[in-house]
């Protein structure tokens, strides 16, 4: 038996050599920290299913963002938990709604030095937990009225932009939402405010801990399968992405991330705008839960997963590991 001539192992012999030939580098600049701010609380509230993540008070949110900035993080995305919910989710567009007041705080603290994103949806604000205005479909079931919901999204976008958001991120998966939001922003003079569209957002079982974080229960044991995507489909994701870009999306997103690396890859290969991926609450929680039991090395798995998302083609990753990664400061295990 003759010895092999090609020896890929030559390039793996030391950490220095592996760093030299690494194809993908995870950087703090790639990451966006999702943050929750809750109206009417005096102390931050831990979220049991999202270890290390809290529902912030206005003040603790300011402190957290200042600390993230000191660690080099350049972007955050805000989610609001209102004190009162109602049928149309009016807290999402109220100028004094919790995300709007939090945005004003952060703009006064950081101006343009931190990219301030706002998730644009109403599920955190509605009493029924759906991402829009619900109507009875005549058969006793609740369905979301797409076009009535668009008006609410337009108002929310303008309220967020008025409050200083640099990026609004519609996550409700209503058809036509990006076009309506772009038009409303432009009409209000917010031509500089960008849209990060949750374009290919799947009706995933991985959002469970997030629903704890924003106190959302969908009425009547409902789900979002009537508006979010079916996990069996990838062509459908391409169609959603194309529509969003045609409607004016500045960046597009695939969500969740790990089970959809093929979607990320296909999107990244076909668009000319930045591609984001959301490493969602369930993905974070699974790593923590298995790590706590000693079944996996949570830090190593987190790095492996985030790097894989980038390798698949995402330029931007929304992840609850942002602070952890920024504190650690290195991409190697
Ligand atoms: C909708 C929204 C959701 C998430 C982000 N935006 C929940 C949903 O669609 O049910 C989930 C994020 C996560 O799981 O980390 N406002």
CSV table of C-alpha atoms and ligand atoms in Angstrom, one decimal:
chain,number,residue,atom,x,y,z
A,1,UNK,CA,0.0,0.0,0.0
A,2,UNK,CA,1.5,3.3,-1.0
A,3,UNK,CA,1.2,6.4,1.2
A,4,UNK,CA,-1.3,9.0,0.2
A,5,UNK,CA,0.1,12.0,-1.7
A,6,UNK,CA,-2.7,14.4,-0.9
A,7,UNK,CA,-2.7,15.0,2.8
A,8,UNK,CA,-5.4,17.5,3.9
A,9,UNK,CA,-4.2,16.9,7.4
A,10,UNK,CA,-1.1,19.1,6.8
A,11,UNK,CA,-3.4,22.1,7.1
A,12,UNK,CA,-4.9,20.9,10.4
A,13,UNK,CA,-1.8,20.3,12.4
A,14,UNK,CA,-1.9,23.3,14.7
A,15,UNK,CA,-4.4,25.9,15.9
A,16,UNK,CA,-2.3,28.6,14.1
A,17,UNK,CA,-2.5,26.7,10.8
A,18,UNK,CA,-6.2,26.0,11.2
A,19,UNK,CA,-6.8,29.7,11.9
A,20,UNK,CA,-4.8,30.6,8.7
A,21,UNK,CA,-6.9,28.4,6.5
A,22,UNK,CA,-10.3,29.0,8.1
A,23,UNK,CA,-12.8,29.9,5.4
A,24,UNK,CA,-15.4,31.6,7.7
A,25,UNK,CA,-14.9,33.9,10.6
A,26,UNK,CA,-17.5,34.8,13.1
A,27,UNK,CA,-17.3,38.4,14.2
A,28,UNK,CA,-19.1,40.5,16.8
A,29,UNK,CA,-20.0,42.8,13.9
A,30,UNK,CA,-22.2,40.0,12.4
A,31,UNK,CA,-24.4,39.7,15.4
A,32,UNK,CA,-27.6,41.4,16.5
A,33,UNK,CA,-28.8,41.0,20.2
A,34,UNK,CA,-32.5,40.4,20.6
A,35,UNK,CA,-33.7,42.3,23.7
A,36,UNK,CA,-37.0,42.3,25.5
A,37,UNK,CA,-38.4,45.4,27.3
A,38,UNK,CA,-41.5,45.2,29.4
A,39,UNK,CA,-43.8,48.0,30.4
A,40,UNK,CA,-44.6,48.7,34.1
A,41,UNK,CA,-42.0,46.6,35.9
A,42,UNK,CA,-39.4,47.8,38.4
A,43,UNK,CA,-37.0,45.0,38.2
A,44,UNK,CA,-35.8,42.9,35.3
A,45,UNK,CA,-37.6,39.6,35.1
A,46,UNK,CA,-35.7,36.4,34.2
A,47,UNK,CA,-37.2,34.2,31.5
A,48,UNK,CA,-37.0,30.6,32.7
A,49,UNK,CA,-36.8,29.0,29.3
A,50,UNK,CA,-34.1,31.5,28.1
A,51,UNK,CA,-31.3,31.3,30.7
A,52,UNK,CA,-29.4,34.6,30.9
A,53,UNK,CA,-32.1,36.5,29.0
A,54,UNK,CA,-34.5,38.9,30.8
A,55,UNK,CA,-37.5,41.1,30.3
A,56,UNK,CA,-35.9,44.4,30.8
A,57,UNK,CA,-37.1,47.5,32.5
A,58,UNK,CA,-36.5,50.7,30.6
A,59,UNK,CA,-33.5,51.5,32.8
A,60,UNK,CA,-32.0,48.0,32.7
A,61,UNK,CA,-32.4,48.0,28.9
A,62,UNK,CA,-30.3,51.2,28.7
A,63,UNK,CA,-27.7,49.6,30.9
A,64,UNK,CA,-27.6,46.4,28.9
A,65,UNK,CA,-27.3,48.3,25.6
A,66,UNK,CA,-24.5,50.5,27.0
A,67,UNK,CA,-22.6,47.3,28.1
A,68,UNK,CA,-23.2,45.6,24.7
A,69,UNK,CA,-21.8,48.7,23.0
A,70,UNK,CA,-18.7,48.6,25.2
A,71,UNK,CA,-18.2,45.0,24.2
A,72,UNK,CA,-18.3,46.0,20.5
A,73,UNK,CA,-21.8,44.9,19.6
A,74,UNK,CA,-23.2,47.2,16.9
A,75,UNK,CA,-26.9,46.2,16.7
A,76,UNK,CA,-29.8,45.3,18.8
A,77,UNK,CA,-33.4,44.4,18.0
A,78,UNK,CA,-36.2,45.3,20.4
A,79,UNK,CA,-39.3,43.3,21.4
A,80,UNK,CA,-41.9,44.9,23.6
A,81,UNK,CA,-44.1,43.4,26.3
A,82,UNK,CA,-47.0,45.8,27.0
A,83,UNK,CA,-48.8,46.1,30.3
A,84,UNK,CA,-52.1,45.7,28.5
A,85,UNK,CA,-53.0,43.8,25.4
A,86,UNK,CA,-56.0,44.4,23.2
A,87,UNK,CA,-57.7,43.0,20.0
A,88,UNK,CA,-55.7,45.1,17.6
A,89,UNK,CA,-52.4,45.3,19.4
A,90,UNK,CA,-52.5,49.1,19.7
A,91,UNK,CA,-49.4,49.2,21.9
A,92,UNK,CA,-47.4,48.4,18.8
A,93,UNK,CA,-48.3,51.7,17.2
A,94,UNK,CA,-49.0,53.9,20.2
A,95,UNK,CA,-46.3,56.7,20.3
A,96,UNK,CA,-46.0,55.9,24.0
A,97,UNK,CA,-45.9,52.2,23.5
A,98,UNK,CA,-43.1,50.4,25.3
A,99,UNK,CA,-40.8,49.9,22.3
A,100,UNK,CA,-41.3,53.5,21.2
A,101,UNK,CA,-40.3,54.9,24.5
A,102,UNK,CA,-37.4,52.5,24.8
A,103,UNK,CA,-36.2,53.5,21.3
A,104,UNK,CA,-36.2,57.2,22.4
A,105,UNK,CA,-34.1,56.3,25.4
A,106,UNK,CA,-31.6,54.5,23.3
A,107,UNK,CA,-31.4,57.1,20.6
A,108,UNK,CA,-30.6,59.7,23.2
A,109,UNK,CA,-27.9,57.4,24.7
A,110,UNK,CA,-26.3,56.3,21.4
A,111,UNK,CA,-27.6,58.2,18.4
A,112,UNK,CA,-26.2,56.5,15.3
A,113,UNK,CA,-23.5,54.6,17.2
A,114,UNK,CA,-25.7,51.5,17.7
A,115,UNK,CA,-28.0,50.2,15.0
A,116,UNK,CA,-31.5,50.2,16.6
A,117,UNK,CA,-33.8,47.7,15.1
A,118,UNK,CA,-37.4,47.1,16.1
A,119,UNK,CA,-39.4,43.9,15.5
A,120,UNK,CA,-42.5,45.0,13.8
A,121,UNK,CA,-45.4,42.8,14.6
A,122,UNK,CA,-48.5,42.8,16.9
A,123,UNK,CA,-48.5,39.4,18.5
A,124,UNK,CA,-46.9,40.7,21.7
A,125,UNK,CA,-49.6,43.3,21.9
A,126,UNK,CA,-52.8,41.4,21.0
A,127,UNK,CA,-55.0,39.6,23.5
A,128,UNK,CA,-55.4,36.6,21.2
A,129,UNK,CA,-51.7,36.3,20.4
A,130,UNK,CA,-52.0,36.4,16.6
A,131,UNK,CA,-49.8,38.5,14.4
A,132,UNK,CA,-52.7,40.6,13.1
A,133,UNK,CA,-56.3,41.5,13.3
A,134,UNK,CA,-58.4,38.3,13.6
A,135,UNK,CA,-61.8,37.7,12.2
A,136,UNK,CA,-64.1,34.7,12.4
A,137,UNK,CA,-63.9,32.7,9.1
A,138,UNK,CA,-67.6,31.9,9.3
A,139,UNK,CA,-66.9,28.4,10.5
A,140,UNK,CA,-66.1,29.4,14.0
A,141,UNK,CA,-62.3,29.6,13.6
A,142,UNK,CA,-60.2,32.7,14.0
A,143,UNK,CA,-58.2,33.7,10.9
A,144,UNK,CA,-55.9,36.7,10.5
A,145,UNK,CA,-57.2,39.4,8.0
A,146,UNK,CA,-54.2,40.1,5.9
A,147,UNK,CA,-55.2,43.5,4.5
A,148,UNK,CA,-56.7,44.9,7.6
A,149,UNK,CA,-53.5,44.0,9.4
A,150,UNK,CA,-51.4,45.9,6.9
A,151,UNK,CA,-52.8,49.2,8.1
A,152,UNK,CA,-51.8,48.4,11.6
A,153,UNK,CA,-48.2,47.5,10.5
A,154,UNK,CA,-47.9,50.8,8.6
A,155,UNK,CA,-48.8,52.7,11.7
A,156,UNK,CA,-46.4,50.7,13.8
A,157,UNK,CA,-43.6,51.3,11.3
A,158,UNK,CA,-44.1,55.0,11.4
A,159,UNK,CA,-44.4,55.0,15.2
A,160,UNK,CA,-41.1,53.1,15.5
A,161,UNK,CA,-39.4,55.4,12.9
A,162,UNK,CA,-40.7,58.5,14.7
A,163,UNK,CA,-39.2,57.1,17.9
A,164,UNK,CA,-35.8,56.7,16.2
A,165,UNK,CA,-35.6,53.1,14.9
A,166,UNK,CA,-32.9,52.8,12.2
A,167,UNK,CA,-34.3,49.5,11.0
A,168,UNK,CA,-37.9,48.1,11.2
A,169,UNK,CA,-38.2,44.4,10.9
A,170,UNK,CA,-41.6,43.1,9.9
A,171,UNK,CA,-42.1,39.6,11.2
A,172,UNK,CA,-45.8,39.0,10.7
A,173,UNK,CA,-45.7,37.3,7.3
A,174,UNK,CA,-48.6,39.2,5.9
A,175,UNK,CA,-48.6,39.4,2.1
A,176,UNK,CA,-47.7,42.9,0.9
A,177,UNK,CA,-46.4,44.0,4.3
A,178,UNK,CA,-43.0,45.3,3.0
A,179,UNK,CA,-44.6,47.5,0.3
A,180,UNK,CA,-47.1,49.0,2.6
A,181,UNK,CA,-44.4,49.7,5.3
A,182,UNK,CA,-42.0,51.3,2.7
A,183,UNK,CA,-44.7,53.6,1.4
A,184,UNK,CA,-45.8,54.6,4.9
A,185,UNK,CA,-42.2,55.3,6.0
A,186,UNK,CA,-41.5,57.4,2.9
A,187,UNK,CA,-44.8,59.3,3.2
A,188,UNK,CA,-43.8,60.2,6.8
A,189,UNK,CA,-40.4,61.4,5.6
A,190,UNK,CA,-38.5,58.3,6.9
A,191,UNK,CA,-36.8,57.5,3.6
A,192,UNK,CA,-33.6,56.6,5.5
A,193,UNK,CA,-35.1,54.0,7.7
A,194,UNK,CA,-34.3,50.5,6.4
A,195,UNK,CA,-36.5,47.4,6.3
A,196,UNK,CA,-35.1,44.0,7.4
A,197,UNK,CA,-37.8,41.7,6.2
A,198,UNK,CA,-38.5,38.4,8.0
A,199,UNK,CA,-39.0,37.0,4.5
A,200,UNK,CA,-38.8,33.2,4.9
A,201,UNK,CA,-40.2,32.8,8.4
A,202,UNK,CA,-41.4,29.3,9.1
A,203,UNK,CA,-44.2,28.2,11.4
A,204,UNK,CA,-41.7,26.6,13.7
A,205,UNK,CA,-42.0,24.8,17.0
A,206,UNK,CA,-38.7,26.4,18.0
A,207,UNK,CA,-40.3,29.7,19.1
A,208,UNK,CA,-41.6,28.3,22.4
A,209,UNK,CA,-39.3,30.1,24.8
A,210,UNK,CA,-39.8,33.4,22.9
A,211,UNK,CA,-43.5,33.1,23.7
A,212,UNK,CA,-42.6,32.9,27.4
A,213,UNK,CA,-40.4,35.9,26.9
A,214,UNK,CA,-43.2,38.0,25.5
A,215,UNK,CA,-46.1,36.4,27.5
A,216,UNK,CA,-47.9,35.2,24.3
A,217,UNK,CA,-50.4,32.4,24.2
A,218,UNK,CA,-52.2,31.9,20.9
A,219,UNK,CA,-56.0,31.8,21.5
A,220,UNK,CA,-57.9,28.6,21.1
A,221,UNK,CA,-54.8,26.5,21.0
A,222,UNK,CA,-54.1,28.2,17.6
A,223,UNK,CA,-51.0,28.3,15.5
A,224,UNK,CA,-49.5,30.4,12.8
A,225,UNK,CA,-49.6,27.9,10.0
A,226,UNK,CA,-52.0,30.0,8.1
A,227,UNK,CA,-49.5,32.8,7.6
A,228,UNK,CA,-46.0,31.5,8.4
A,229,UNK,CA,-44.3,29.0,6.1
A,230,UNK,CA,-44.5,25.2,6.0
A,231,UNK,CA,-41.2,23.6,7.0
A,232,UNK,CA,-41.5,21.2,4.0
A,233,UNK,CA,-40.9,24.0,1.5
A,234,UNK,CA,-37.9,25.8,0.0
A,235,UNK,CA,-39.2,27.1,-3.3
A,236,UNK,CA,-41.9,29.0,-1.3
A,237,UNK,CA,-39.1,30.7,0.6
A,238,UNK,CA,-37.5,31.9,-2.6
A,239,UNK,CA,-40.8,33.3,-3.7
A,240,UNK,CA,-41.3,35.2,-0.4
A,241,UNK,CA,-37.7,36.6,-0.7
A,242,UNK,CA,-38.2,37.7,-4.2
A,243,UNK,CA,-41.5,39.4,-3.4
A,244,UNK,CA,-40.0,41.2,-0.4
A,245,UNK,CA,-37.0,42.5,-2.4
A,246,UNK,CA,-39.3,43.7,-5.1
A,247,UNK,CA,-41.4,45.5,-2.5
A,248,UNK,CA,-38.4,47.3,-1.1
A,249,UNK,CA,-36.8,45.1,1.5
A,250,UNK,CA,-33.2,46.3,2.2
A,251,UNK,CA,-32.2,43.0,3.9
A,252,UNK,CA,-34.0,39.7,4.0
A,253,UNK,CA,-34.1,37.1,6.8
A,254,UNK,CA,-34.5,33.3,7.1
A,255,UNK,CA,-35.9,32.0,10.4
A,256,UNK,CA,-35.2,29.7,12.3
A,257,UNK,CA,-31.6,29.1,11.2
A,258,UNK,CA,-30.2,25.6,11.9
A,259,UNK,CA,-32.9,23.5,10.4
A,260,UNK,CA,-33.0,25.9,7.4
A,261,UNK,CA,-29.3,26.1,6.4
A,262,UNK,CA,-30.3,25.0,2.9
A,263,UNK,CA,-32.7,27.9,2.7
A,264,UNK,CA,-30.1,30.3,3.9
A,265,UNK,CA,-27.7,29.0,1.3
A,266,UNK,CA,-30.1,29.2,-1.6
A,267,UNK,CA,-31.2,32.7,-0.6
A,268,UNK,CA,-27.6,33.9,-0.2
A,269,UNK,CA,-26.8,32.6,-3.6
A,270,UNK,CA,-29.6,34.3,-5.4
A,271,UNK,CA,-30.0,37.8,-3.9
A,272,UNK,CA,-27.9,41.0,-3.9
A,273,UNK,CA,-29.0,42.3,-0.5
A,274,UNK,CA,-27.6,41.3,2.9
A,275,UNK,CA,-29.0,38.0,4.3
A,276,UNK,CA,-29.8,37.6,7.9
A,277,UNK,CA,-30.7,34.5,9.9
A,278,UNK,CA,-32.4,34.3,13.2
A,279,UNK,CA,-31.0,31.7,15.6
A,280,UNK,CA,-34.2,31.5,17.6
A,281,UNK,CA,-35.1,31.0,21.2
A,282,UNK,CA,-35.6,27.2,20.9
A,283,UNK,CA,-32.2,26.8,19.3
A,284,UNK,CA,-30.6,28.7,22.2
A,285,UNK,CA,-32.6,26.9,24.8
A,286,UNK,CA,-31.7,23.4,23.5
A,287,UNK,CA,-28.0,24.2,23.7
A,288,UNK,CA,-28.4,25.4,27.3
A,289,UNK,CA,-30.6,22.6,28.4
A,290,UNK,CA,-28.2,19.9,27.1
A,291,UNK,CA,-25.2,21.8,28.3
A,292,UNK,CA,-26.6,22.0,31.8
A,293,UNK,CA,-27.0,18.2,31.9
A,294,UNK,CA,-23.4,17.8,30.8
A,295,UNK,CA,-24.5,16.1,27.7
A,296,UNK,CA,-22.8,18.5,25.3
A,297,UNK,CA,-20.2,21.3,25.7
A,298,UNK,CA,-22.6,24.2,25.3
A,299,UNK,CA,-19.9,26.8,24.4
A,300,UNK,CA,-18.4,24.6,21.7
A,301,UNK,CA,-21.9,23.8,20.2
A,302,UNK,CA,-22.9,27.5,20.2
A,303,UNK,CA,-19.8,28.4,18.2
A,304,UNK,CA,-20.3,25.5,15.9
A,305,UNK,CA,-23.9,26.4,15.2
A,306,UNK,CA,-23.3,30.2,14.7
A,307,UNK,CA,-20.4,29.5,12.5
A,308,UNK,CA,-22.4,27.1,10.4
A,309,UNK,CA,-25.1,29.7,9.9
A,310,UNK,CA,-22.5,32.1,8.6
A,311,UNK,CA,-20.9,29.4,6.4
A,312,UNK,CA,-24.3,28.7,4.9
A,313,UNK,CA,-24.3,32.3,3.7
A,314,UNK,CA,-25.9,34.6,6.4
A,315,UNK,CA,-24.1,37.9,6.8
A,316,UNK,CA,-26.1,38.8,9.9
A,317,UNK,CA,-27.1,36.6,12.7
A,318,UNK,CA,-29.7,37.5,15.3
A,319,UNK,CA,-28.8,35.5,18.4
A,320,UNK,CA,-29.3,35.3,22.1
A,321,UNK,CA,-25.6,34.4,22.3
A,322,UNK,CA,-24.5,37.9,21.1
A,323,UNK,CA,-23.4,39.0,24.5
A,324,UNK,CA,-21.7,35.7,25.4
A,325,UNK,CA,-19.8,35.8,22.1
A,326,UNK,CA,-18.8,39.5,22.5
A,327,UNK,CA,-17.5,38.8,26.0
A,328,UNK,CA,-15.5,35.8,24.8
A,329,UNK,CA,-14.1,37.8,21.9
A,330,UNK,CA,-12.7,34.9,19.9
A,331,UNK,CA,-14.3,32.5,17.4
A,332,UNK,CA,-12.1,29.5,18.2
A,333,UNK,CA,-13.1,26.8,20.7
B,1,LIG,C1,-43.2,37.6,16.0
B,1,LIG,C2,-41.9,37.0,16.3
B,1,LIG,C3,-41.6,35.7,16.8
B,1,LIG,C4,-40.2,35.6,17.0
B,1,LIG,C5,-39.7,36.8,16.5
B,1,LIG,N1,-40.7,37.6,16.1
B,1,LIG,C6,-42.6,34.7,17.3
B,1,LIG,C7,-43.6,34.1,16.4
B,1,LIG,O1,-43.6,34.2,15.2
B,1,LIG,O2,-44.4,33.3,17.0
B,1,LIG,C8,-39.5,34.4,17.5
B,1,LIG,C9,-38.1,34.6,17.9
B,1,LIG,C10,-37.5,33.5,18.7
B,1,LIG,O3,-38.1,32.4,18.9
B,1,LIG,O4,-36.4,33.7,19.2
B,1,LIG,N2,-43.3,38.9,16.7
